[in-house]
Amino acid sequence: MADYVIPAPQVAAAPVVGGGLFPVRRIFCVGRNYAEHAREMGSDPDREPPFFFTKPADSLVTGGADMPYPTETNSLHHEMELVVALGTGGADIAEEDALKHVWGYAAGLDMTRRDLQDEAKKTRRPWDMSKGFDHSAPIGMLVPASHFPDPTRGKLELRVNGAVRQSSDLSKLIWSVAETIAYLSRLVRLAPGDLIFTGTPEGVAAVVRGDVLEGVVEGVGTLRTKIV
Ligand code: MN
């Protein structure tokens, strides 16, 4: 036993379909990975290199639990995304080897304090507090990669109170799952337990307390959370 001077933090984890927990080390997120979303955010969707930001592992909301409306925002936006869970890590991973590192997939939400993010963009400040706040990453159950062998296609949809808000397909990702893993592994040494939120399609919008968010990635699974 290590000689910790306070109790060691709990390991964050996400439930797996059929039982068990996937322990989460870090959460990486890709920005602007669908052309129509880049356009709605006022950017040029040309194939510039992917860029990344992070959320703390303990920002996950699992098991269909409620998401508390965060403090210090009047514009909480949903971003429906495919989440990739890495079972093995590495640096300088080749694109053709990248999917071998994937343990599984899940549907996830990259919840965003859009007003704080807009302010951060304007003032050239970091995104941490607009993206990496408490409870900012609701996630559905993980499925093993063998259940979803081809992450280059699959419908992705988010409903808010039953109405479709985001609807797209993984075939529209600017940077594929394999390309994203390869690229990110040149910036950091990836590790078992790392999650990658792969970016959101168009249709992002604000939610309020009482809204029920239901997402699905075809072939992967669903997620559900209520804003409280
Ligand atoms: Mn996102």
Short mmCIF file of C-alpha atoms and ligand atoms in Angstrom, two decimals:
data_model
loop_
_atom_site.label_atom_id
_atom_site.label_comp_id
_atom_site.label_asym_id
_atom_site.label_seq_id
_atom_site.Cartn_x
_atom_site.Cartn_y
_atom_site.Cartn_z
CA MET A 1 0.00 0.00 0.00
CA ALA A 2 1.32 3.39 -0.95
CA ASP A 3 1.81 5.84 1.87
CA TYR A 4 -0.84 8.34 0.75
CA VAL A 5 -1.38 11.20 3.18
CA ILE A 6 -5.08 11.51 2.25
CA PRO A 7 -7.34 8.73 0.90
CA ALA A 8 -6.50 8.03 -2.77
CA PRO A 9 -9.10 9.34 -5.29
CA GLN A 10 -11.53 6.78 -6.68
CA VAL A 11 -10.88 5.47 -10.18
CA ALA A 12 -13.50 6.82 -12.59
CA ALA A 13 -15.25 4.07 -14.55
CA ALA A 14 -17.94 3.44 -17.13
CA PRO A 15 -20.28 0.41 -17.05
CA VAL A 16 -19.98 -2.20 -19.81
CA VAL A 17 -22.92 -3.95 -21.50
CA GLY A 18 -23.14 -7.44 -20.01
CA GLY A 19 -21.37 -6.45 -16.80
CA GLY A 20 -18.11 -5.05 -15.52
CA LEU A 21 -16.61 -1.59 -15.44
CA PHE A 22 -14.17 0.09 -17.82
CA PRO A 23 -11.68 2.08 -15.72
CA VAL A 24 -11.13 5.56 -17.15
CA ARG A 25 -7.73 7.22 -17.13
CA ARG A 26 -8.12 10.39 -19.24
CA ILE A 27 -10.77 11.93 -21.49
CA PHE A 28 -9.62 13.50 -24.75
CA CYS A 29 -12.08 15.31 -27.04
CA VAL A 30 -11.74 16.26 -30.71
CA GLY A 31 -12.88 19.73 -31.75
CA ARG A 32 -14.71 20.46 -35.02
CA ASN A 33 -14.75 17.00 -36.56
CA TYR A 34 -17.91 17.35 -38.69
CA ALA A 35 -17.98 19.95 -41.48
CA GLU A 36 -21.55 21.13 -40.82
CA HIS A 37 -20.80 21.66 -37.12
CA ALA A 38 -17.61 23.59 -37.96
CA ARG A 39 -19.73 25.83 -40.20
CA GLU A 40 -22.42 26.41 -37.57
CA MET A 41 -19.66 27.46 -35.14
CA GLY A 42 -18.34 29.95 -37.68
CA SER A 43 -15.26 27.99 -38.78
CA ASP A 44 -13.93 26.81 -42.10
CA PRO A 45 -14.33 23.03 -42.24
CA ASP A 46 -11.25 22.55 -44.38
CA ARG A 47 -9.27 19.54 -43.35
CA GLU A 48 -6.97 21.33 -40.93
CA PRO A 49 -5.23 18.98 -38.49
CA PRO A 50 -7.50 17.82 -35.65
CA PHE A 51 -7.21 19.65 -32.34
CA PHE A 52 -7.90 18.31 -28.88
CA PHE A 53 -9.03 19.38 -25.44
CA THR A 54 -9.63 17.33 -22.30
CA LYS A 55 -12.11 16.70 -19.53
CA PRO A 56 -11.31 15.21 -16.12
CA ALA A 57 -12.05 11.48 -15.87
CA ASP A 58 -14.42 12.16 -12.99
CA SER A 59 -16.62 14.41 -15.13
CA LEU A 60 -18.36 11.26 -16.42
CA VAL A 61 -22.06 10.77 -15.69
CA THR A 62 -22.94 7.07 -15.99
CA GLY A 63 -25.84 4.68 -15.60
CA GLY A 64 -28.48 7.11 -16.89
CA ALA A 65 -27.98 9.37 -13.86
CA ASP A 66 -29.25 12.94 -13.86
CA MET A 67 -26.90 15.75 -14.89
CA PRO A 68 -26.98 18.76 -12.56
CA TYR A 69 -27.23 22.05 -14.49
CA PRO A 70 -23.77 23.59 -14.04
CA THR A 71 -23.05 26.86 -12.28
CA GLU A 72 -21.83 30.02 -14.05
CA THR A 73 -23.59 29.49 -17.38
CA ASN A 74 -26.81 30.49 -19.11
CA SER A 75 -26.09 28.43 -22.21
CA LEU A 76 -25.53 24.72 -21.59
CA HIS A 77 -25.18 23.02 -24.98
CA HIS A 78 -25.41 19.35 -25.93
CA GLU A 79 -22.83 17.76 -28.25
CA MET A 80 -23.72 14.18 -29.16
CA GLU A 81 -20.61 12.07 -29.94
CA LEU A 82 -19.17 8.61 -30.50
CA VAL A 83 -16.80 7.75 -27.66
CA VAL A 84 -13.80 5.46 -28.22
CA ALA A 85 -12.34 3.53 -25.25
CA LEU A 86 -8.72 2.41 -25.54
CA GLY A 87 -7.71 -0.98 -24.15
CA THR A 88 -4.03 -0.57 -24.99
CA GLY A 89 -1.89 2.49 -25.49
CA GLY A 90 1.18 3.65 -27.30
CA ALA A 91 2.94 6.53 -29.01
CA ASP A 92 3.23 7.07 -32.76
CA ILE A 93 0.50 4.53 -33.49
CA ALA A 94 0.12 3.86 -37.21
CA GLU A 95 -3.29 4.52 -38.68
CA GLU A 96 -3.56 0.93 -39.90
CA ASP A 97 -2.88 -0.38 -36.36
CA ALA A 98 -5.05 2.16 -34.55
CA LEU A 99 -8.28 0.17 -34.25
CA LYS A 100 -6.39 -2.71 -32.58
CA HIS A 101 -6.00 -0.40 -29.57
CA VAL A 102 -9.74 0.13 -29.20
CA TRP A 103 -11.39 -1.84 -26.40
CA GLY A 104 -14.88 -0.58 -27.09
CA TYR A 105 -17.28 2.23 -27.90
CA ALA A 106 -20.08 4.21 -26.28
CA ALA A 107 -22.48 7.03 -27.00
CA GLY A 108 -21.49 10.19 -25.14
CA LEU A 109 -22.33 13.84 -24.62
CA ASP A 110 -19.66 16.56 -24.59
CA MET A 111 -21.72 19.04 -22.56
CA THR A 112 -20.48 22.59 -23.01
CA ARG A 113 -20.91 25.94 -21.25
CA ARG A 114 -21.22 27.65 -24.65
CA ASP A 115 -21.26 31.20 -23.25
CA LEU A 116 -17.99 30.61 -21.39
CA GLN A 117 -16.49 28.93 -24.47
CA ASP A 118 -17.47 31.90 -26.68
CA GLU A 119 -15.86 34.26 -24.15
CA ALA A 120 -12.72 32.07 -24.00
CA LYS A 121 -12.43 32.09 -27.80
CA LYS A 122 -12.79 35.88 -27.86
CA THR A 123 -10.23 36.46 -25.13
CA ARG A 124 -7.88 33.65 -26.25
CA ARG A 125 -8.20 31.86 -22.94
CA PRO A 126 -8.32 28.09 -22.32
CA TRP A 127 -11.49 26.02 -22.69
CA ASP A 128 -11.10 24.03 -19.48
CA MET A 129 -13.96 25.68 -17.59
CA SER A 130 -16.28 25.63 -20.61
CA LYS A 131 -15.66 21.95 -21.36
CA GLY A 132 -14.18 20.17 -18.35
CA PHE A 133 -16.61 21.04 -15.56
CA ASP A 134 -18.22 18.59 -13.13
CA HIS A 135 -20.74 16.18 -14.72
CA SER A 136 -19.86 17.46 -18.22
CA ALA A 137 -19.54 14.00 -19.81
CA PRO A 138 -22.67 11.82 -19.68
CA ILE A 139 -21.93 8.46 -21.29
CA GLY A 140 -23.90 5.31 -22.16
CA MET A 141 -22.83 1.71 -21.60
CA LEU A 142 -19.66 0.59 -23.38
CA VAL A 143 -19.79 -2.21 -25.94
CA PRO A 144 -16.68 -4.22 -26.86
CA ALA A 145 -15.12 -3.33 -30.21
CA SER A 146 -16.02 -6.78 -31.56
CA HIS A 147 -19.68 -5.64 -31.48
CA PHE A 148 -18.89 -2.62 -33.64
CA PRO A 149 -16.10 -3.65 -36.03
CA ASP A 150 -16.47 -0.74 -38.47
CA PRO A 151 -16.55 2.73 -36.86
CA THR A 152 -16.54 4.48 -40.24
CA ARG A 153 -20.32 4.38 -40.51
CA GLY A 154 -23.33 4.39 -38.23
CA LYS A 155 -26.17 6.77 -37.55
CA LEU A 156 -25.77 9.15 -34.62
CA GLU A 157 -28.81 10.91 -33.18
CA LEU A 158 -29.79 13.00 -30.17
CA ARG A 159 -33.34 13.69 -29.05
CA VAL A 160 -34.28 16.29 -26.47
CA ASN A 161 -37.71 15.63 -24.91
CA GLY A 162 -38.41 13.30 -27.83
CA ALA A 163 -37.60 15.82 -30.59
CA VAL A 164 -34.59 15.15 -32.85
CA ARG A 165 -31.92 17.82 -32.33
CA GLN A 166 -28.83 16.21 -33.88
CA SER A 167 -28.82 13.59 -36.62
CA SER A 168 -25.79 12.58 -38.65
CA ASP A 169 -23.59 9.64 -39.53
CA LEU A 170 -20.07 8.58 -38.53
CA SER A 171 -19.22 8.50 -42.25
CA LYS A 172 -19.20 12.32 -42.03
CA LEU A 173 -16.35 12.49 -39.51
CA ILE A 174 -13.60 14.70 -40.97
CA TRP A 175 -10.98 12.65 -39.10
CA SER A 176 -11.90 8.97 -38.76
CA VAL A 177 -11.52 7.06 -35.50
CA ALA A 178 -8.30 5.44 -36.77
CA GLU A 179 -6.86 8.75 -37.98
CA THR A 180 -7.78 10.46 -34.70
CA ILE A 181 -6.04 7.78 -32.60
CA ALA A 182 -2.96 7.92 -34.81
CA TYR A 183 -2.82 11.71 -34.69
CA LEU A 184 -3.41 11.99 -30.92
CA SER A 185 -0.74 9.33 -30.26
CA ARG A 186 1.81 11.65 -31.82
CA LEU A 187 0.93 14.36 -29.27
CA VAL A 188 0.73 12.17 -26.13
CA ARG A 189 1.50 8.55 -25.29
CA LEU A 190 -1.96 7.00 -25.18
CA ALA A 191 -2.74 4.61 -22.34
CA PRO A 192 -5.22 1.88 -21.46
CA GLY A 193 -8.32 3.53 -20.01
CA ASP A 194 -8.16 6.64 -22.18
CA LEU A 195 -11.44 7.78 -23.75
CA ILE A 196 -11.71 9.85 -26.91
CA PHE A 197 -14.87 11.88 -27.62
CA THR A 198 -14.72 12.08 -31.41
CA GLY A 199 -16.60 15.31 -32.07
CA THR A 200 -20.17 16.38 -32.67
CA PRO A 201 -22.23 16.96 -35.82
CA GLU A 202 -24.40 20.02 -36.45
CA GLY A 203 -27.49 20.85 -34.42
CA VAL A 204 -25.92 21.78 -31.09
CA ALA A 205 -28.25 23.87 -28.95
CA ALA A 206 -29.07 24.82 -25.39
CA VAL A 207 -30.87 22.67 -22.86
CA VAL A 208 -32.56 23.67 -19.60
CA ARG A 209 -33.47 21.99 -16.32
CA GLY A 210 -36.06 19.28 -16.85
CA ASP A 211 -34.93 18.39 -20.37
CA VAL A 212 -34.42 14.69 -21.09
CA LEU A 213 -31.57 13.88 -23.49
CA GLU A 214 -31.61 10.55 -25.31
CA GLY A 215 -28.80 9.68 -27.68
CA VAL A 216 -28.07 6.73 -29.90
CA VAL A 217 -25.14 5.59 -31.98
CA GLU A 218 -26.38 2.86 -34.29
CA GLY A 219 -24.54 -0.39 -33.55
CA VAL A 220 -23.07 0.97 -30.31
CA GLY A 221 -25.88 1.88 -27.95
CA THR A 222 -27.84 4.58 -26.25
CA LEU A 223 -27.51 7.12 -23.49
CA ARG A 224 -30.03 8.99 -21.41
CA THR A 225 -29.74 11.80 -18.91
CA LYS A 226 -32.07 14.38 -17.44
CA ILE A 227 -30.88 17.92 -16.69
CA VAL A 228 -31.78 18.80 -13.10
MN MN B 1 -17.45 18.10 -28.73
#
